[in-house]
PDB file of C-alpha atoms in Angstrom:
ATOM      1  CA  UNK A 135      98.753 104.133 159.344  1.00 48.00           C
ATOM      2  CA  UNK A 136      98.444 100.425 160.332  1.00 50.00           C
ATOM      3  CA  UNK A 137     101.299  98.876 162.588  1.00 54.00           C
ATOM      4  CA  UNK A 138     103.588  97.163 160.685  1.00 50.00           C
ATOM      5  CA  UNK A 139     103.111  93.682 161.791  1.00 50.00           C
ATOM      6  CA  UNK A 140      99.338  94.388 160.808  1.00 50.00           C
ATOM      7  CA  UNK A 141     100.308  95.122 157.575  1.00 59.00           C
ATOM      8  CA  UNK A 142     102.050  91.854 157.351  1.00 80.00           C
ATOM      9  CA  UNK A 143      99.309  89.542 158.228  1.00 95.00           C
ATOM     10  CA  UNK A 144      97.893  87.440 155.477  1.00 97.00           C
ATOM     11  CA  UNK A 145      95.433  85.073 156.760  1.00 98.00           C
ATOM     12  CA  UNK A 146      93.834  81.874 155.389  1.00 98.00           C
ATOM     13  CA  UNK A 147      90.196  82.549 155.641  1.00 98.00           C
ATOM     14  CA  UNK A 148      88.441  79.133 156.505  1.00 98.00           C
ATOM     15  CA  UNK A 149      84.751  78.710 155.911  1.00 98.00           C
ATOM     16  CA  UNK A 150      82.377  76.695 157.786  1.00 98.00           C
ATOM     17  CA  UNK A 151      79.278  76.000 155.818  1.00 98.00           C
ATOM     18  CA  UNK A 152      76.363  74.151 157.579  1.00 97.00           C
ATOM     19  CA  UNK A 153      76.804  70.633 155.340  1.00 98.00           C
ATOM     20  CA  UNK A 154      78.125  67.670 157.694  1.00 97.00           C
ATOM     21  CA  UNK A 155      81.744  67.449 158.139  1.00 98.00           C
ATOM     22  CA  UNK A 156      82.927  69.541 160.697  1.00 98.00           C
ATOM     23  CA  UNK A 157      85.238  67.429 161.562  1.00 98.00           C
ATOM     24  CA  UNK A 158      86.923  68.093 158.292  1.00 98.00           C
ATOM     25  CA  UNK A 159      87.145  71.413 158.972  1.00 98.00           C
ATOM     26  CA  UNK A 160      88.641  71.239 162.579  1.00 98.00           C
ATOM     27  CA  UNK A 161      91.833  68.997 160.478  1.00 98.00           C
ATOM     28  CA  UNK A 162      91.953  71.787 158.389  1.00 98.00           C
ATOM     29  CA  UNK A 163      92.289  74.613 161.028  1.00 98.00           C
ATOM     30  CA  UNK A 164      94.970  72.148 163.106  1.00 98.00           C
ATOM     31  CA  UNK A 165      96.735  71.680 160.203  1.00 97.00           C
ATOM     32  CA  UNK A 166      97.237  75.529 159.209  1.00 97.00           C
ATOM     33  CA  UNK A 167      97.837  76.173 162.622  1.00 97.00           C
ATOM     34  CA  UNK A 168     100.491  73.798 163.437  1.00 95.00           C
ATOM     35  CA  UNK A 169     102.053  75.264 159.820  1.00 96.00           C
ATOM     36  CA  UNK A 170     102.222  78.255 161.635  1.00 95.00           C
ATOM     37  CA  UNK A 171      99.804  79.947 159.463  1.00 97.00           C
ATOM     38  CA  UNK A 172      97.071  83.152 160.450  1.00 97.00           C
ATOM     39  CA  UNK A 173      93.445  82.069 160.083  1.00 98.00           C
ATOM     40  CA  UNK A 174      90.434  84.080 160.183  1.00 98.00           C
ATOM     41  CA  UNK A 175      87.448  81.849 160.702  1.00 98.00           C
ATOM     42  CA  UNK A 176      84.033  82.533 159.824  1.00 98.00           C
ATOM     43  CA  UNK A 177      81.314  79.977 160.896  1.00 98.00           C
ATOM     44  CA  UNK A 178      77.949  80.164 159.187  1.00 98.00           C
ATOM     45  CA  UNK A 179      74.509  80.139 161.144  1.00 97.00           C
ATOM     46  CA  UNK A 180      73.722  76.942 159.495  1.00 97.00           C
ATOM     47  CA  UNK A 181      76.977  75.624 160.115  1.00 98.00           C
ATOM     48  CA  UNK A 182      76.608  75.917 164.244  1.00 98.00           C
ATOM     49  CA  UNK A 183      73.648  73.887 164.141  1.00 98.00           C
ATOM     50  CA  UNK A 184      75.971  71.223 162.307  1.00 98.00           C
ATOM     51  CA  UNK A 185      78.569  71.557 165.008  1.00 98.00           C
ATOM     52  CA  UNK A 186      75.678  71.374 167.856  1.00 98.00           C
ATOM     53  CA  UNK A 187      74.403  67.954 166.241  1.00 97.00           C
ATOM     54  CA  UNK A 188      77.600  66.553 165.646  1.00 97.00           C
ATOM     55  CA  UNK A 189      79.532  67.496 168.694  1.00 96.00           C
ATOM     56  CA  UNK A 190      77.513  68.617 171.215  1.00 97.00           C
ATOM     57  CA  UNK A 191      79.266  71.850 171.048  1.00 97.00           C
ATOM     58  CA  UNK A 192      77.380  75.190 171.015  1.00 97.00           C
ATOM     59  CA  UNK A 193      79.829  77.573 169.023  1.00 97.00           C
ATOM     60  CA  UNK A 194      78.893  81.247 170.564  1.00 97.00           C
ATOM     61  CA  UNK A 195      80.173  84.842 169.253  1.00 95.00           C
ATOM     62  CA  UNK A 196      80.699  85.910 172.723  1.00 95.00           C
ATOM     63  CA  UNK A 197      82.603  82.744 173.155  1.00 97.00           C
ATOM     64  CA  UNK A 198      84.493  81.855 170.448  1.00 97.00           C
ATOM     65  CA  UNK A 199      87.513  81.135 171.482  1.00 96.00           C
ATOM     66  CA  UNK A 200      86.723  78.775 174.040  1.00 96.00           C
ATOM     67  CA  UNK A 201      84.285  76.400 171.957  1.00 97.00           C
ATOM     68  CA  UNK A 202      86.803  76.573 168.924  1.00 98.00           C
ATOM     69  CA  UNK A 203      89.700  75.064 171.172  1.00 97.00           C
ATOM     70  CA  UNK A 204      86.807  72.679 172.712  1.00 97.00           C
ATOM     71  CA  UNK A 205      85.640  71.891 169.009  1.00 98.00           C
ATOM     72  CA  UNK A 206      89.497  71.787 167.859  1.00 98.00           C
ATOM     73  CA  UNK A 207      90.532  68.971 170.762  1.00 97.00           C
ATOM     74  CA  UNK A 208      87.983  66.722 169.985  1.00 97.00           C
ATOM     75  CA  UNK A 209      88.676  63.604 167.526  1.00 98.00           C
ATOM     76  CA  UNK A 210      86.665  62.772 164.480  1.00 97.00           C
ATOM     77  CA  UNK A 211      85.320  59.572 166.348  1.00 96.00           C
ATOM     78  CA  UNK A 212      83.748  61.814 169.019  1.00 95.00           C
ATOM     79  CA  UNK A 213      86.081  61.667 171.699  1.00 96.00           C
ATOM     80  CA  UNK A 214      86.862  64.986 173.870  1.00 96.00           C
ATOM     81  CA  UNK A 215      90.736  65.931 174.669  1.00 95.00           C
ATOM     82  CA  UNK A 216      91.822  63.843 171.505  1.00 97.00           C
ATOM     83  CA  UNK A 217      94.233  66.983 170.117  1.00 97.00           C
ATOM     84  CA  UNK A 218      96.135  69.489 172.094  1.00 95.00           C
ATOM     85  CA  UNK A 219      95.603  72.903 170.484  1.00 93.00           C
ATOM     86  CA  UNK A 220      95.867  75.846 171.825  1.00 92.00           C
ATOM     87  CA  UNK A 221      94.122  78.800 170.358  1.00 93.00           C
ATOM     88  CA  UNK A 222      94.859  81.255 173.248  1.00 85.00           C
ATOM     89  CA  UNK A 223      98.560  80.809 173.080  1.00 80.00           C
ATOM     90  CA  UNK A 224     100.923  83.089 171.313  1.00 71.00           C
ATOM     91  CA  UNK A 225     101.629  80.641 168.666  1.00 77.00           C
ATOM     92  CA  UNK A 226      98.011  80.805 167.289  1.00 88.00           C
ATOM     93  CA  UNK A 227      97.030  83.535 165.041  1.00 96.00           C
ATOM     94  CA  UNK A 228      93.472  82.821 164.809  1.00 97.00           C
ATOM     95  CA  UNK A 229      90.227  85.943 164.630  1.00 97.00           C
ATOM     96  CA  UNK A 230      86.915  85.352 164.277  1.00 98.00           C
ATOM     97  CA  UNK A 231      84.499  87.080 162.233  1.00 98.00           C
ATOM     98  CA  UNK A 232      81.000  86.924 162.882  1.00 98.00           C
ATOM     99  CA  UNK A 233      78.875  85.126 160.083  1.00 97.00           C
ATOM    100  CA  UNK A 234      76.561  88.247 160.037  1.00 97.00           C
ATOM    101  CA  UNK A 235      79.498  91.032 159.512  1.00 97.00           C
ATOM    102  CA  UNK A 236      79.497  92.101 156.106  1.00 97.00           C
ATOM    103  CA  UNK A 237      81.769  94.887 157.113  1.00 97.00           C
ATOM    104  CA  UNK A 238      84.405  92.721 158.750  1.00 98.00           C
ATOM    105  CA  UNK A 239      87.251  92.536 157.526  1.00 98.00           C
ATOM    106  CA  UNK A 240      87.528  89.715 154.731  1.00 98.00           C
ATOM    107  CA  UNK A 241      84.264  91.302 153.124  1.00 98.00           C
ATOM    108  CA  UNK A 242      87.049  93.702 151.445  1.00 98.00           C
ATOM    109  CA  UNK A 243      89.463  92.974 148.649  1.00 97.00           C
ATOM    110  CA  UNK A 244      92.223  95.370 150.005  1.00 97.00           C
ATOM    111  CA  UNK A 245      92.087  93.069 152.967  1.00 97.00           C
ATOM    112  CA  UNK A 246      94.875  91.296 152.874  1.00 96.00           C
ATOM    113  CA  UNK A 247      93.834  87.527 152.949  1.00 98.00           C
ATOM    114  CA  UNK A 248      96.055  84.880 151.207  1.00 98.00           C
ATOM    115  CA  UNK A 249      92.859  82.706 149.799  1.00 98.00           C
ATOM    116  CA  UNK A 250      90.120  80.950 151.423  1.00 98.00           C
ATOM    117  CA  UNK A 251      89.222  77.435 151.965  1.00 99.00           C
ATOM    118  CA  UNK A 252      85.737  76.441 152.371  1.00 98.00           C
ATOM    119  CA  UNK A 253      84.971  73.349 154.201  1.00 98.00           C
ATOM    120  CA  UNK A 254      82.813  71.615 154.740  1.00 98.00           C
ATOM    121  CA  UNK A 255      81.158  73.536 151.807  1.00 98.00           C
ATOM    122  CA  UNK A 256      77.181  73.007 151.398  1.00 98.00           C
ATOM    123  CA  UNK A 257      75.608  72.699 147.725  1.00 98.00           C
ATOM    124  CA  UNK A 258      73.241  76.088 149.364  1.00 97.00           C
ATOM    125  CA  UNK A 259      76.936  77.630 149.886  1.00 98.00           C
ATOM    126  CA  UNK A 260      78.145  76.603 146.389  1.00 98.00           C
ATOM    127  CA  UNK A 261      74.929  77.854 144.658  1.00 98.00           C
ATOM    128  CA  UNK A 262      75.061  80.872 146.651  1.00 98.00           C
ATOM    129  CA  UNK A 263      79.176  81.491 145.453  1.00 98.00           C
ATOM    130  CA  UNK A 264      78.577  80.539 142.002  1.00 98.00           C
ATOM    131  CA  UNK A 265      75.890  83.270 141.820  1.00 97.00           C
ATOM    132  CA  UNK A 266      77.778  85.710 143.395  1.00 96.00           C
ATOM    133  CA  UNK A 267      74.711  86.170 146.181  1.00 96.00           C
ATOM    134  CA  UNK A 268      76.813  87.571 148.984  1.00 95.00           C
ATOM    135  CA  UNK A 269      73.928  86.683 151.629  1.00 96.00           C
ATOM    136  CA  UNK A 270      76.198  86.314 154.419  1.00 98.00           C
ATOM    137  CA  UNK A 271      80.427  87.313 155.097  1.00 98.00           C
ATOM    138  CA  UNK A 272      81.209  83.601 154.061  1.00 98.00           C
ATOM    139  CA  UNK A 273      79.767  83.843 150.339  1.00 98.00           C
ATOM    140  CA  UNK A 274      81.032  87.409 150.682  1.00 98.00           C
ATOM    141  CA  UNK A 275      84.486  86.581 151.520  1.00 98.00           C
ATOM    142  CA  UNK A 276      84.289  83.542 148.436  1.00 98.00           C
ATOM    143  CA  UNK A 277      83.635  86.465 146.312  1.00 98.00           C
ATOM    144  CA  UNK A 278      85.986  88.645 146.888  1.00 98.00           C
ATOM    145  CA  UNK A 279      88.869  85.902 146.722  1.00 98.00           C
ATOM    146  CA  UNK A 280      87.471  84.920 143.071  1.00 98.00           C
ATOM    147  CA  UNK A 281      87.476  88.763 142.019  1.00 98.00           C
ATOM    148  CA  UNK A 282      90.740  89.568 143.462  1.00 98.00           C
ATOM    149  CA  UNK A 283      91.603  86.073 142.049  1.00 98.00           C
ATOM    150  CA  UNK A 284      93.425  84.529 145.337  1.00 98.00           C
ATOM    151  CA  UNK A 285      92.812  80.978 146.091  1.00 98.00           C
ATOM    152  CA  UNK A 286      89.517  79.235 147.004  1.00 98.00           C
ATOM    153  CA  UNK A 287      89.278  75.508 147.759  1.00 98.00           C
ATOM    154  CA  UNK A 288      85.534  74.117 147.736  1.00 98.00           C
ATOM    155  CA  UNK A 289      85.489  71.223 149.463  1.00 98.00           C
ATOM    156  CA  UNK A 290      82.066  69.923 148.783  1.00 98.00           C
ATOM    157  CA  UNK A 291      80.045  67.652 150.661  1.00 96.00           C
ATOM    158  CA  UNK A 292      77.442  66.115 149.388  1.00 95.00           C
ATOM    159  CA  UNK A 293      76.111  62.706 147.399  1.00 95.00           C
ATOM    160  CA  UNK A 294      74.434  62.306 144.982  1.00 96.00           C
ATOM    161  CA  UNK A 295      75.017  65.528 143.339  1.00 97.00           C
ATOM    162  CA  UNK A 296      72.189  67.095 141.242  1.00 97.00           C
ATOM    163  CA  UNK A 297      72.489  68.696 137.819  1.00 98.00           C
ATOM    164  CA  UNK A 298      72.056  72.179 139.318  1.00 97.00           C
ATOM    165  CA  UNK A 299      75.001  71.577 141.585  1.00 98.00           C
ATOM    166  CA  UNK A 300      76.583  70.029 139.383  1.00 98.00           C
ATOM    167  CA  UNK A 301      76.691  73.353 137.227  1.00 98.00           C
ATOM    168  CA  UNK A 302      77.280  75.640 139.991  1.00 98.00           C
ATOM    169  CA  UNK A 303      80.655  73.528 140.874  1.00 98.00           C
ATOM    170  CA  UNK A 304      81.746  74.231 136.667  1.00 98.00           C
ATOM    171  CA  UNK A 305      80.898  77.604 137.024  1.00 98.00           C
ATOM    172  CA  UNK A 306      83.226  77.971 140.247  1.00 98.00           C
ATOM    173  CA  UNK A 307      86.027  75.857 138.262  1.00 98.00           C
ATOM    174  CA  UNK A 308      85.540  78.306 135.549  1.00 98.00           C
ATOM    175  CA  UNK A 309      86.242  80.894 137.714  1.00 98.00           C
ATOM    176  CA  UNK A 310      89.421  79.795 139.146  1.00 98.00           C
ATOM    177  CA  UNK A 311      88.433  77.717 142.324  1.00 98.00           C
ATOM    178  CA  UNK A 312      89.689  74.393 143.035  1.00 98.00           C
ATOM    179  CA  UNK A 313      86.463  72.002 143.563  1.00 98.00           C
ATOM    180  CA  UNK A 314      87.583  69.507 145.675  1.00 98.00           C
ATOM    181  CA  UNK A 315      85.128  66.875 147.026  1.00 98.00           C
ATOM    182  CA  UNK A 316      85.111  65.341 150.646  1.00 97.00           C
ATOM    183  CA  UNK A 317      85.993  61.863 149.017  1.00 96.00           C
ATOM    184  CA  UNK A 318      88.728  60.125 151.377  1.00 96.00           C
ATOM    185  CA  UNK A 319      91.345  57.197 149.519  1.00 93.00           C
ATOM    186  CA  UNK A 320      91.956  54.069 151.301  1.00 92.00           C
ATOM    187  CA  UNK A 321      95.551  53.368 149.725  1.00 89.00           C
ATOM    188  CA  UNK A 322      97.231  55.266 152.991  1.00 88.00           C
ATOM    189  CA  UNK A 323      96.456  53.000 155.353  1.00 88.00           C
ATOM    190  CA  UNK A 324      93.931  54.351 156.996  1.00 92.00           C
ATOM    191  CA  UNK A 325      92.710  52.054 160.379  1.00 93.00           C
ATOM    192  CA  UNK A 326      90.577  54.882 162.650  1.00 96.00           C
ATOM    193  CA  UNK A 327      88.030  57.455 160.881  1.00 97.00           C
ATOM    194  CA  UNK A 328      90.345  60.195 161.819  1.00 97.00           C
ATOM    195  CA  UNK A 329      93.030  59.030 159.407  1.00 97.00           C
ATOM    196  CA  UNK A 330      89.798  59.468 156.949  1.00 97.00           C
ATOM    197  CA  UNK A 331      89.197  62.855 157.896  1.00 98.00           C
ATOM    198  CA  UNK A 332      93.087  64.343 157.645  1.00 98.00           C
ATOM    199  CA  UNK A 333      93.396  62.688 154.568  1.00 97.00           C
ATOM    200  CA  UNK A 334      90.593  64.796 152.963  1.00 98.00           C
ATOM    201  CA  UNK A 335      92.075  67.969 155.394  1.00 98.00           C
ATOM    202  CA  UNK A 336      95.334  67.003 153.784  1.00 98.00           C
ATOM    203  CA  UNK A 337      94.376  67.401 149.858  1.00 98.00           C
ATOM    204  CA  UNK A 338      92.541  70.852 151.444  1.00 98.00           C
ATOM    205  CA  UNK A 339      96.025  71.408 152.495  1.00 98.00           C
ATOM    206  CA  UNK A 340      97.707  70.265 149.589  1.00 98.00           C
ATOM    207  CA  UNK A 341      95.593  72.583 147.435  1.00 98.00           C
ATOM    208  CA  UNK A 342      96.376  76.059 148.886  1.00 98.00           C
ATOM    209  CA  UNK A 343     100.292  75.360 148.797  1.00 98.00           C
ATOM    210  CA  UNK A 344     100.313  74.645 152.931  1.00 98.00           C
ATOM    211  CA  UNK A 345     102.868  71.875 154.353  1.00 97.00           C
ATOM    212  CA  UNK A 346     101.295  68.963 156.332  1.00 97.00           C
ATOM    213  CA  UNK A 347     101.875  65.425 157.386  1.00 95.00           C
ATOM    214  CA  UNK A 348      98.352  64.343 157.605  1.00 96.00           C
ATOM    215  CA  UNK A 349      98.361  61.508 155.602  1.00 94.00           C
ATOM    216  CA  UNK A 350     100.587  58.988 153.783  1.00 92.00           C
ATOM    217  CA  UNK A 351     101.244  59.876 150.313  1.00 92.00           C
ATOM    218  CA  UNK A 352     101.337  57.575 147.288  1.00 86.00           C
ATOM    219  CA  UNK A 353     105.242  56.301 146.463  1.00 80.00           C
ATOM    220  CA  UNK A 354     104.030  54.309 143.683  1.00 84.00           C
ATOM    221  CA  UNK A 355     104.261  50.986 145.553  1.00 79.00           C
ATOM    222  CA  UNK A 356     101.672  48.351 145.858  1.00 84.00           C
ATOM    223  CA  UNK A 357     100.998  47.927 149.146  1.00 73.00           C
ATOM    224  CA  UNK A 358     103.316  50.313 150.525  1.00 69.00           C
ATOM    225  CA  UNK A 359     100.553  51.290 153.586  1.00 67.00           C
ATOM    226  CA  UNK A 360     100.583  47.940 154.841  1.00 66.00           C
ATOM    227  CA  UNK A 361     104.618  47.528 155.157  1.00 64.00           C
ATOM    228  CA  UNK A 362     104.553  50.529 157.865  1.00 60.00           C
TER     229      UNK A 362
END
């Protein structure tokens, strides 16, 4: 039998597709970490090559834990040491399951995963969860949250979007997920790129029920943004 605290853990699983953005998804994993949440992180093959060109960072099995608090410090601008996160510490409940494993955990439904959140998601990731493909534990995982009907947030990045994406993103509205494109407002006040980026991680966020303060929300007054 399973210790009890295992039992208890109910991780957001956060996918990294290979589409640009990963600074979207290092908001997202700050901001469900500092909500004191468990994540289980799976990175797609395509997805470190996205991470290597836009941050210089080369994310590493072996290594994991080390380039994700390297990848997690760093701004959306570029800038090393921007955040202090710490994945190591006792605080952060964070696993990693390699891309490749489609017998780790979150490849099961009796795992017990509160949802998943894909971001940045690809239109070759959306195609591939639309059809149900299963080609690696990311569009695995996708699956088995739509079957076992838990959460999934898409957040798609991509422009312009074709017909055939454009049907795979119905078909995953159909079935229950929340499409959710990487499309950030202007209307909080936003004066550095990173207030761009958490305001997308924020409606992420917002989406799978998880408290934030990532952004400024709409009060219903013109102009409110500039008054702060």
């Amino acid at each position: 039998m399973e210790p009890v605290e295992q039992q208890r853990r109910r991780p957001w699983v956060v996918g990294v597709s290979g589409a640009s953005g990963t600074p979207y998804a290092a908001a997202v994993l700050r901001g469900l970490l500092a909500a004191g949440e468990s994540v289980d992180l799976v990175v797609s093959r395509a997805a470190r090559l996205t991470l290597l060109d836009e941050t210089g960072i080369a994310f590493r099995d072996a290594h994991w834990r080390e380039d994700l608090a390297e990848w997690l410090a760093r701004g959306a601008d570029g800038k090393p040491r921007t955040f202090d996160v710490d994945v190591a510490g006792a605080g952060a409940d964070i696993r990693h399951w390699a891309a490749g494993d489609l017998a780790a955990g979150p490849s099961s439904g009796s795992y017990p995963a509160k949802g998943m959140l894909i971001v940045p998601a690809s239109t070759a990731c959306v195609a591939g969860v639309a059809l149900g493909l299963s080609k690696d534990l990311l569009q695995r995982a996708a699956s088995v949250v739509l079957k076992e009907r838990r959460p999934l947030v898409v957040a798609v990045r991509e422009t312009p979007l074709n017909g055939q994406t454009l049907k795979a993103l119905v078909a995953l509205d159909e079935a229950g997920a929340v499409v959710l494109p990487a499309s950030p407002a202007f209307y909080a006040g936003a004066t550095h790129i990173q207030d761009l980026v958490d305001f997308v991680a924020g409606r992420v966020l917002d989406a799978a029920g998880v408290p934030h303060r990532l952004y400024r929300r709409w009060e219903g007054e013109l102009g409110g943004s500039r008054k702060d």
